PDB file of C-alpha atoms in Angstrom:
ATOM      1  CA  MET A1423       6.760  46.116  68.987  1.00 93.00           C
ATOM      2  CA  ARG A1424       5.670  43.509  71.550  1.00 96.00           C
ATOM      3  CA  VAL A1425       8.439  41.237  72.818  1.00 98.00           C
ATOM      4  CA  ALA A1426       8.707  38.071  74.359  1.00 98.00           C
ATOM      5  CA  LEU A1427      11.753  36.286  76.158  1.00 98.00           C
ATOM      6  CA  MET A1428      12.148  32.673  75.606  1.00 98.00           C
ATOM      7  CA  VAL A1429      14.161  31.763  78.684  1.00 97.00           C
ATOM      8  CA  THR A1430      15.151  27.972  77.461  1.00 96.00           C
ATOM      9  CA  CYS A1431      15.086  25.058  80.173  1.00 95.00           C
ATOM     10  CA  ILE A1432      18.685  25.278  80.840  1.00 94.00           C
ATOM     11  CA  ASN A1433      18.814  28.762  81.592  1.00 96.00           C
ATOM     12  CA  ASP A1434      15.621  28.350  83.863  1.00 94.00           C
ATOM     13  CA  ALA A1435      17.109  25.436  85.881  1.00 94.00           C
ATOM     14  CA  LEU A1436      20.908  26.666  86.126  1.00 95.00           C
ATOM     15  CA  TYR A1437      21.512  29.970  84.885  1.00 96.00           C
ATOM     16  CA  PRO A1438      18.598  32.061  85.710  1.00 96.00           C
ATOM     17  CA  GLY A1439      20.961  35.190  85.629  1.00 97.00           C
ATOM     18  CA  THR A1440      21.341  34.693  81.808  1.00 98.00           C
ATOM     19  CA  GLY A1441      17.541  35.529  81.633  1.00 97.00           C
ATOM     20  CA  GLN A1442      18.041  38.606  83.703  1.00 97.00           C
ATOM     21  CA  ALA A1443      20.624  39.815  81.881  1.00 98.00           C
ATOM     22  CA  VAL A1444      18.395  39.765  78.747  1.00 98.00           C
ATOM     23  CA  VAL A1445      15.939  41.448  80.097  1.00 98.00           C
ATOM     24  CA  SER A1446      18.241  44.191  81.689  1.00 97.00           C
ATOM     25  CA  LEU A1447      20.016  44.520  78.528  1.00 98.00           C
ATOM     26  CA  LEU A1448      16.851  44.855  76.410  1.00 98.00           C
ATOM     27  CA  ARG A1449      15.163  47.541  78.766  1.00 97.00           C
ATOM     28  CA  ARG A1450      18.137  49.569  78.873  1.00 97.00           C
ATOM     29  CA  LEU A1451      17.866  49.213  74.884  1.00 97.00           C
ATOM     30  CA  GLY A1452      13.956  50.688  75.420  1.00 97.00           C
ATOM     31  CA  VAL A1453      12.206  47.334  74.623  1.00 97.00           C
ATOM     32  CA  ASP A1454       9.678  46.526  76.928  1.00 94.00           C
ATOM     33  CA  VAL A1455       9.804  42.532  77.033  1.00 96.00           C
ATOM     34  CA  GLU A1456       7.411  40.588  78.392  1.00 97.00           C
ATOM     35  CA  PHE A1457       8.000  36.712  79.800  1.00 97.00           C
ATOM     36  CA  PRO A1458       4.985  34.527  78.930  1.00 97.00           C
ATOM     37  CA  GLU A1459       4.612  31.914  82.149  1.00 96.00           C
ATOM     38  CA  SER A1460       3.004  29.025  79.944  1.00 97.00           C
ATOM     39  CA  GLN A1461       6.459  28.519  78.206  1.00 97.00           C
ATOM     40  CA  THR A1462       8.014  25.470  78.430  1.00 96.00           C
ATOM     41  CA  CYS A1463      10.874  23.279  76.355  1.00 96.00           C
ATOM     42  CA  CYS A1464      11.397  24.378  72.921  1.00 95.00           C
ATOM     43  CA  ALA A1465      11.302  20.608  72.010  1.00 95.00           C
ATOM     44  CA  GLN A1466      14.927  20.087  70.769  1.00 92.00           C
ATOM     45  CA  PRO A1467      15.596  17.149  73.027  1.00 91.00           C
ATOM     46  CA  MET A1468      12.925  15.216  71.700  1.00 92.00           C
ATOM     47  CA  VAL A1469      13.510  16.333  68.254  1.00 93.00           C
ATOM     48  CA  ASN A1470      17.243  15.692  67.995  1.00 88.00           C
ATOM     49  CA  THR A1471      16.600  11.767  69.535  1.00 89.00           C
ATOM     50  CA  GLY A1472      13.804  11.136  66.945  1.00 92.00           C
ATOM     51  CA  TYR A1473      10.746  11.490  69.411  1.00 95.00           C
ATOM     52  CA  LEU A1474       8.661  13.507  66.684  1.00 95.00           C
ATOM     53  CA  ASP A1475       5.461  12.735  67.838  1.00 96.00           C
ATOM     54  CA  GLU A1476       6.244  12.944  71.379  1.00 96.00           C
ATOM     55  CA  ALA A1477       7.356  16.287  70.560  1.00 97.00           C
ATOM     56  CA  VAL A1478       4.019  17.711  69.258  1.00 98.00           C
ATOM     57  CA  PRO A1479       2.276  18.720  72.129  1.00 97.00           C
ATOM     58  CA  VAL A1480       5.445  20.860  73.210  1.00 97.00           C
ATOM     59  CA  VAL A1481       5.675  22.644  70.038  1.00 98.00           C
ATOM     60  CA  ARG A1482       1.775  23.209  70.139  1.00 97.00           C
ATOM     61  CA  ASN A1483       2.354  24.976  73.853  1.00 97.00           C
ATOM     62  CA  PHE A1484       5.287  26.686  72.215  1.00 98.00           C
ATOM     63  CA  VAL A1485       3.256  28.356  69.532  1.00 97.00           C
ATOM     64  CA  ASP A1486       0.131  28.877  71.978  1.00 97.00           C
ATOM     65  CA  ALA A1487       2.518  30.713  74.715  1.00 97.00           C
ATOM     66  CA  PHE A1488       4.201  33.097  72.195  1.00 97.00           C
ATOM     67  CA  ALA A1489       1.006  33.713  69.924  1.00 95.00           C
ATOM     68  CA  GLY A1490       0.616  37.388  69.329  1.00 92.00           C
ATOM     69  CA  TYR A1491       4.202  38.520  69.857  1.00 97.00           C
ATOM     70  CA  ASP A1492       6.037  40.390  67.444  1.00 97.00           C
ATOM     71  CA  ALA A1493       9.604  38.924  68.225  1.00 98.00           C
ATOM     72  CA  VAL A1494      10.527  36.161  70.481  1.00 98.00           C
ATOM     73  CA  VAL A1495      14.113  36.722  71.770  1.00 98.00           C
ATOM     74  CA  THR A1496      15.916  33.631  73.410  1.00 98.00           C
ATOM     75  CA  PRO A1497      19.894  33.599  74.621  1.00 98.00           C
ATOM     76  CA  SER A1498      20.262  30.318  72.936  1.00 96.00           C
ATOM     77  CA  GLY A1499      21.372  29.777  69.127  1.00 95.00           C
ATOM     78  CA  SER A1500      20.177  26.048  69.790  1.00 93.00           C
ATOM     79  CA  CYS A1501      16.850  26.712  70.752  1.00 96.00           C
ATOM     80  CA  ALA A1502      16.241  29.427  68.256  1.00 97.00           C
ATOM     81  CA  GLY A1503      17.462  26.792  65.532  1.00 95.00           C
ATOM     82  CA  CYS A1504      14.766  24.297  67.074  1.00 96.00           C
ATOM     83  CA  ALA A1505      12.225  26.516  66.531  1.00 97.00           C
ATOM     84  CA  ARG A1506      12.916  28.234  63.422  1.00 96.00           C
ATOM     85  CA  HIS A1507      13.907  24.762  61.802  1.00 94.00           C
ATOM     86  CA  GLN A1508      12.686  22.175  63.229  1.00 96.00           C
ATOM     87  CA  HIS A1509       9.183  22.979  64.473  1.00 97.00           C
ATOM     88  CA  SER A1510       7.631  22.726  60.813  1.00 97.00           C
ATOM     89  CA  ILE A1511       8.989  19.242  60.705  1.00 97.00           C
ATOM     90  CA  VAL A1512       7.373  18.115  63.677  1.00 97.00           C
ATOM     91  CA  ALA A1513       4.129  20.069  62.815  1.00 97.00           C
ATOM     92  CA  ARG A1514       4.032  18.556  59.187  1.00 97.00           C
ATOM     93  CA  ARG A1515       4.361  15.094  60.418  1.00 96.00           C
ATOM     94  CA  SER A1516       1.439  15.475  62.974  1.00 96.00           C
ATOM     95  CA  GLY A1517      -0.573  16.202  60.071  1.00 95.00           C
ATOM     96  CA  ASP A1518      -2.499  18.838  62.017  1.00 96.00           C
ATOM     97  CA  ALA A1519      -3.149  21.826  59.790  1.00 97.00           C
ATOM     98  CA  THR A1520      -3.697  24.286  62.880  1.00 97.00           C
ATOM     99  CA  LEU A1521      -0.452  23.607  64.090  1.00 97.00           C
ATOM    100  CA  GLN A1522       1.443  23.686  60.916  1.00 97.00           C
ATOM    101  CA  SER A1523      -0.421  27.423  60.517  1.00 97.00           C
ATOM    102  CA  ALA A1524       0.728  28.263  63.791  1.00 97.00           C
ATOM    103  CA  VAL A1525       4.328  27.310  63.567  1.00 98.00           C
ATOM    104  CA  ALA A1526       4.552  29.109  60.227  1.00 97.00           C
ATOM    105  CA  GLU A1527       3.103  32.154  61.656  1.00 97.00           C
ATOM    106  CA  THR A1528       5.329  31.705  64.959  1.00 97.00           C
ATOM    107  CA  SER A1529       9.060  30.346  63.912  1.00 96.00           C
ATOM    108  CA  PRO A1530       9.836  33.217  61.811  1.00 96.00           C
ATOM    109  CA  LYS A1531       9.759  35.787  64.484  1.00 97.00           C
ATOM    110  CA  VAL A1532      11.931  33.852  66.994  1.00 98.00           C
ATOM    111  CA  TYR A1533      15.552  35.458  67.127  1.00 98.00           C
ATOM    112  CA  GLU A1534      18.697  34.468  68.927  1.00 97.00           C
ATOM    113  CA  LEU A1535      20.025  37.508  71.085  1.00 98.00           C
ATOM    114  CA  SER A1536      22.440  38.804  68.795  1.00 98.00           C
ATOM    115  CA  GLU A1537      20.140  38.269  65.692  1.00 97.00           C
ATOM    116  CA  PHE A1538      17.301  40.381  67.374  1.00 98.00           C
ATOM    117  CA  LEU A1539      19.901  43.319  68.794  1.00 98.00           C
ATOM    118  CA  VAL A1540      21.801  43.788  65.405  1.00 98.00           C
ATOM    119  CA  ASP A1541      19.175  42.610  62.585  1.00 97.00           C
ATOM    120  CA  VAL A1542      15.929  44.045  64.261  1.00 97.00           C
ATOM    121  CA  LEU A1543      17.062  46.570  66.528  1.00 98.00           C
ATOM    122  CA  GLY A1544      19.960  48.017  64.473  1.00 98.00           C
ATOM    123  CA  VAL A1545      22.555  48.264  67.292  1.00 98.00           C
ATOM    124  CA  THR A1546      25.899  46.797  68.074  1.00 98.00           C
ATOM    125  CA  ASP A1547      27.024  49.162  70.729  1.00 98.00           C
ATOM    126  CA  VAL A1548      24.772  48.207  73.470  1.00 98.00           C
ATOM    127  CA  GLY A1549      26.588  50.598  75.937  1.00 97.00           C
ATOM    128  CA  ALA A1550      28.322  47.725  77.718  1.00 98.00           C
ATOM    129  CA  TYR A1551      31.365  47.650  79.718  1.00 98.00           C
ATOM    130  CA  TYR A1552      33.550  44.543  80.822  1.00 98.00           C
ATOM    131  CA  PRO A1553      37.173  44.867  81.419  1.00 98.00           C
ATOM    132  CA  HIS A1554      38.474  41.487  80.496  1.00 98.00           C
ATOM    133  CA  THR A1555      40.244  39.522  77.805  1.00 98.00           C
ATOM    134  CA  VAL A1556      37.703  37.297  76.094  1.00 98.00           C
ATOM    135  CA  ALA A1557      37.303  34.484  73.787  1.00 98.00           C
ATOM    136  CA  TYR A1558      34.329  33.708  71.713  1.00 97.00           C
ATOM    137  CA  HIS A1559      33.158  30.332  70.947  1.00 96.00           C
ATOM    138  CA  PRO A1560      30.473  30.211  68.160  1.00 95.00           C
ATOM    139  CA  THR A1561      28.033  27.107  69.004  1.00 92.00           C
ATOM    140  CA  CYS A1562      27.337  24.686  66.590  1.00 91.00           C
ATOM    141  CA  HIS A1563      23.661  25.579  66.104  1.00 90.00           C
ATOM    142  CA  SER A1564      24.072  29.289  66.271  1.00 91.00           C
ATOM    143  CA  LEU A1565      26.664  29.010  63.526  1.00 90.00           C
ATOM    144  CA  ARG A1566      25.258  26.293  61.119  1.00 91.00           C
ATOM    145  CA  MET A1567      21.531  26.087  61.697  1.00 90.00           C
ATOM    146  CA  LEU A1568      20.941  29.550  62.369  1.00 92.00           C
ATOM    147  CA  GLY A1569      23.790  31.102  60.278  1.00 93.00           C
ATOM    148  CA  VAL A1570      24.500  34.084  63.039  1.00 94.00           C
ATOM    149  CA  GLY A1571      27.798  34.667  61.643  1.00 94.00           C
ATOM    150  CA  ASP A1572      29.994  37.354  63.021  1.00 96.00           C
ATOM    151  CA  ARG A1573      27.127  39.306  64.871  1.00 97.00           C
ATOM    152  CA  PRO A1574      28.089  38.325  68.413  1.00 97.00           C
ATOM    153  CA  LEU A1575      31.870  39.348  67.431  1.00 97.00           C
ATOM    154  CA  ARG A1576      30.266  42.614  65.917  1.00 98.00           C
ATOM    155  CA  LEU A1577      28.512  42.927  69.716  1.00 98.00           C
ATOM    156  CA  LEU A1578      31.641  42.173  71.474  1.00 98.00           C
ATOM    157  CA  GLU A1579      34.045  44.429  69.492  1.00 98.00           C
ATOM    158  CA  GLN A1580      32.139  47.300  70.777  1.00 98.00           C
ATOM    159  CA  VAL A1581      32.104  46.680  74.692  1.00 98.00           C
ATOM    160  CA  ARG A1582      34.437  48.940  76.205  1.00 98.00           C
ATOM    161  CA  GLY A1583      37.150  47.836  78.151  1.00 98.00           C
ATOM    162  CA  LEU A1584      37.018  44.289  76.745  1.00 98.00           C
ATOM    163  CA  THR A1585      39.759  42.705  75.005  1.00 98.00           C
ATOM    164  CA  LEU A1586      38.659  40.067  72.212  1.00 98.00           C
ATOM    165  CA  VAL A1587      41.294  37.342  71.177  1.00 98.00           C
ATOM    166  CA  GLU A1588      40.991  35.048  68.506  1.00 96.00           C
ATOM    167  CA  LEU A1589      40.133  31.369  69.336  1.00 95.00           C
ATOM    168  CA  GLU A1590      41.814  28.859  66.835  1.00 95.00           C
ATOM    169  CA  GLY A1591      39.442  26.380  65.338  1.00 92.00           C
ATOM    170  CA  ALA A1592      36.665  28.529  66.765  1.00 92.00           C
ATOM    171  CA  ASP A1593      34.404  26.992  64.374  1.00 91.00           C
ATOM    172  CA  GLN A1594      34.833  23.672  65.623  1.00 91.00           C
ATOM    173  CA  CYS A1595      32.179  21.686  67.958  1.00 91.00           C
ATOM    174  CA  CYS A1596      32.661  21.687  71.472  1.00 90.00           C
ATOM    175  CA  GLY A1597      31.302  18.072  71.832  1.00 88.00           C
ATOM    176  CA  PHE A1598      28.209  18.775  73.895  1.00 89.00           C
ATOM    177  CA  GLY A1599      25.596  18.109  71.559  1.00 83.00           C
ATOM    178  CA  GLY A1600      22.695  17.716  74.274  1.00 78.00           C
ATOM    179  CA  THR A1601      22.185  13.988  74.460  1.00 81.00           C
ATOM    180  CA  PHE A1602      25.420  13.317  72.449  1.00 85.00           C
ATOM    181  CA  ALA A1603      27.444  14.005  75.609  1.00 86.00           C
ATOM    182  CA  VAL A1604      25.553  11.695  77.226  1.00 85.00           C
ATOM    183  CA  LYS A1605      25.781   8.468  74.601  1.00 88.00           C
ATOM    184  CA  ASN A1606      29.366   9.397  73.381  1.00 90.00           C
ATOM    185  CA  ALA A1607      30.941  10.784  76.664  1.00 92.00           C
ATOM    186  CA  ASP A1608      34.349   9.495  75.716  1.00 94.00           C
ATOM    187  CA  THR A1609      34.075  11.370  72.398  1.00 94.00           C
ATOM    188  CA  SER A1610      32.249  14.293  73.841  1.00 93.00           C
ATOM    189  CA  VAL A1611      35.105  14.854  76.423  1.00 94.00           C
ATOM    190  CA  ALA A1612      38.062  14.422  74.005  1.00 94.00           C
ATOM    191  CA  MET A1613      36.632  16.914  71.680  1.00 94.00           C
ATOM    192  CA  GLY A1614      35.814  19.391  74.724  1.00 95.00           C
ATOM    193  CA  SER A1615      39.362  19.126  75.543  1.00 95.00           C
ATOM    194  CA  ASP A1616      40.601  20.130  72.107  1.00 94.00           C
ATOM    195  CA  LYS A1617      38.610  23.119  72.399  1.00 95.00           C
ATOM    196  CA  THR A1618      39.372  23.933  75.856  1.00 96.00           C
ATOM    197  CA  ARG A1619      43.221  23.587  75.028  1.00 96.00           C
ATOM    198  CA  ARG A1620      43.186  26.178  72.535  1.00 96.00           C
ATOM    199  CA  VAL A1621      40.827  28.433  74.773  1.00 97.00           C
ATOM    200  CA  ARG A1622      43.805  28.190  77.322  1.00 96.00           C
ATOM    201  CA  ASP A1623      46.495  28.990  74.417  1.00 96.00           C
ATOM    202  CA  THR A1624      44.558  32.195  73.835  1.00 97.00           C
ATOM    203  CA  GLY A1625      45.335  33.578  77.249  1.00 96.00           C
ATOM    204  CA  ALA A1626      41.680  34.755  77.473  1.00 97.00           C
ATOM    205  CA  GLU A1627      40.183  35.257  81.335  1.00 97.00           C
ATOM    206  CA  VAL A1628      36.566  34.660  80.015  1.00 98.00           C
ATOM    207  CA  LEU A1629      35.197  32.200  77.278  1.00 98.00           C
ATOM    208  CA  VAL A1630      31.800  33.485  75.959  1.00 98.00           C
ATOM    209  CA  ALA A1631      29.583  31.689  73.852  1.00 97.00           C
ATOM    210  CA  GLY A1632      25.568  32.169  73.088  1.00 96.00           C
ATOM    211  CA  ASP A1633      24.486  29.072  74.473  1.00 96.00           C
ATOM    212  CA  ASN A1634      24.869  28.190  78.402  1.00 96.00           C
ATOM    213  CA  SER A1635      24.731  24.166  77.006  1.00 93.00           C
ATOM    214  CA  CYS A1636      28.214  24.260  75.394  1.00 94.00           C
ATOM    215  CA  LEU A1637      29.447  26.547  78.308  1.00 96.00           C
ATOM    216  CA  THR A1638      28.421  23.830  80.891  1.00 95.00           C
ATOM    217  CA  HIS A1639      30.376  21.541  79.281  1.00 95.00           C
ATOM    218  CA  LEU A1640      33.184  23.923  78.325  1.00 96.00           C
ATOM    219  CA  GLY A1641      33.234  25.247  81.751  1.00 96.00           C
ATOM    220  CA  GLY A1642      33.553  21.589  83.629  1.00 95.00           C
ATOM    221  CA  LEU A1643      36.415  20.760  81.501  1.00 96.00           C
ATOM    222  CA  LEU A1644      38.401  23.951  82.350  1.00 97.00           C
ATOM    223  CA  THR A1645      37.537  24.039  85.823  1.00 96.00           C
ATOM    224  CA  ARG A1646      38.718  20.318  86.319  1.00 94.00           C
ATOM    225  CA  GLU A1647      41.972  21.429  84.177  1.00 95.00           C
ATOM    226  CA  ARG A1648      42.273  24.226  86.649  1.00 95.00           C
ATOM    227  CA  ALA A1649      42.721  26.541  83.841  1.00 96.00           C
ATOM    228  CA  GLY A1650      41.639  30.008  85.520  1.00 95.00           C
ATOM    229  CA  VAL A1651      39.441  30.587  82.520  1.00 97.00           C
ATOM    230  CA  ARG A1652      35.802  31.659  83.486  1.00 97.00           C
ATOM    231  CA  THR A1653      32.684  30.890  81.138  1.00 98.00           C
ATOM    232  CA  VAL A1654      30.269  33.798  80.741  1.00 98.00           C
ATOM    233  CA  HIS A1655      27.080  34.060  78.485  1.00 98.00           C
ATOM    234  CA  LEU A1656      26.963  36.434  75.951  1.00 98.00           C
ATOM    235  CA  ALA A1657      23.984  38.312  77.348  1.00 98.00           C
ATOM    236  CA  GLU A1658      25.637  38.810  80.597  1.00 98.00           C
ATOM    237  CA  ILE A1659      28.662  40.608  78.944  1.00 98.00           C
ATOM    238  CA  LEU A1660      26.429  42.797  76.974  1.00 98.00           C
ATOM    239  CA  ALA A1661      24.217  43.553  80.211  1.00 98.00           C
ATOM    240  CA  ALA A1662      27.555  44.828  81.848  1.00 98.00           C
ATOM    241  CA  THR A1663      27.861  48.537  82.763  1.00 96.00           C
ATOM    242  CA  GLU A1664      30.282  50.435  84.835  1.00 91.00           C
TER     243      GLU A1664
END
C-alpha cells in the first residue's frame, strides 16, 4: 500500500513534532509513508470564509500532490474533513470536469490518523506507552464532519501507563473554529474558557486532541490560567514508547 502524509499547514509551521510522530508511528506499524513535497494547504481557510473560487488552485494542487497514493493520512480531522467533503464543492463550482474527476478519485482516500489506524490497518493497540493522566477533546470537524466517533478513545485505552479520564461536555466546541476565533474573539475565549474549566475539573495532566488548531486555542487559555495542564496531539501520545 502506497501511503502519503499530509502534514497540514499548522503542523508544518508550529508543530513539526506532530508530523514526525505520525511518520514514526506508521513506520513502527510497518507502513512505509512518503511525504510529497509539493503539498501545500488543504484549502480550508478559503472554503470556510467563502472564497471558493480562490480555493480552486489550492484544491488542484492537492489532488496533483497526492495522485496515485492508496491512502493519504493526516493528523487533523479538520483538514481531512475539508478534503473529503469540501473539495467536491469547490471542484463542482469550478465547472472543471478534470478537477471534479481528480477530486472524486483522491478525496475518499484521505484519512484522519485514528481512522487510518483503526479502519485501514485494523489496530487499536499501537504499542504506545504514556504514563500520564489524559483527558480527550473530540474536535468538531473530526466528530461532526468525519464521524471518527470513539476511534481515538479506543486507541488511547490501549496505551500502557495512560489513565484516561472523562471530560464533561467533551463534544462541545472549544471555540476556535479558525477565522471564527479572529472575527469573534470574545465569544471564542468564552467558549474556550468553559472547556478549560471542565478540563481542570478532571485533574488531567494532559489534554489530547486530534487537531493542533484546537489545542493551540485551549493550550493558550490553560497557560494563561496557570492550570498546569499540557496539550499534546494524539499522534505524539501514540508514537511514545518506553
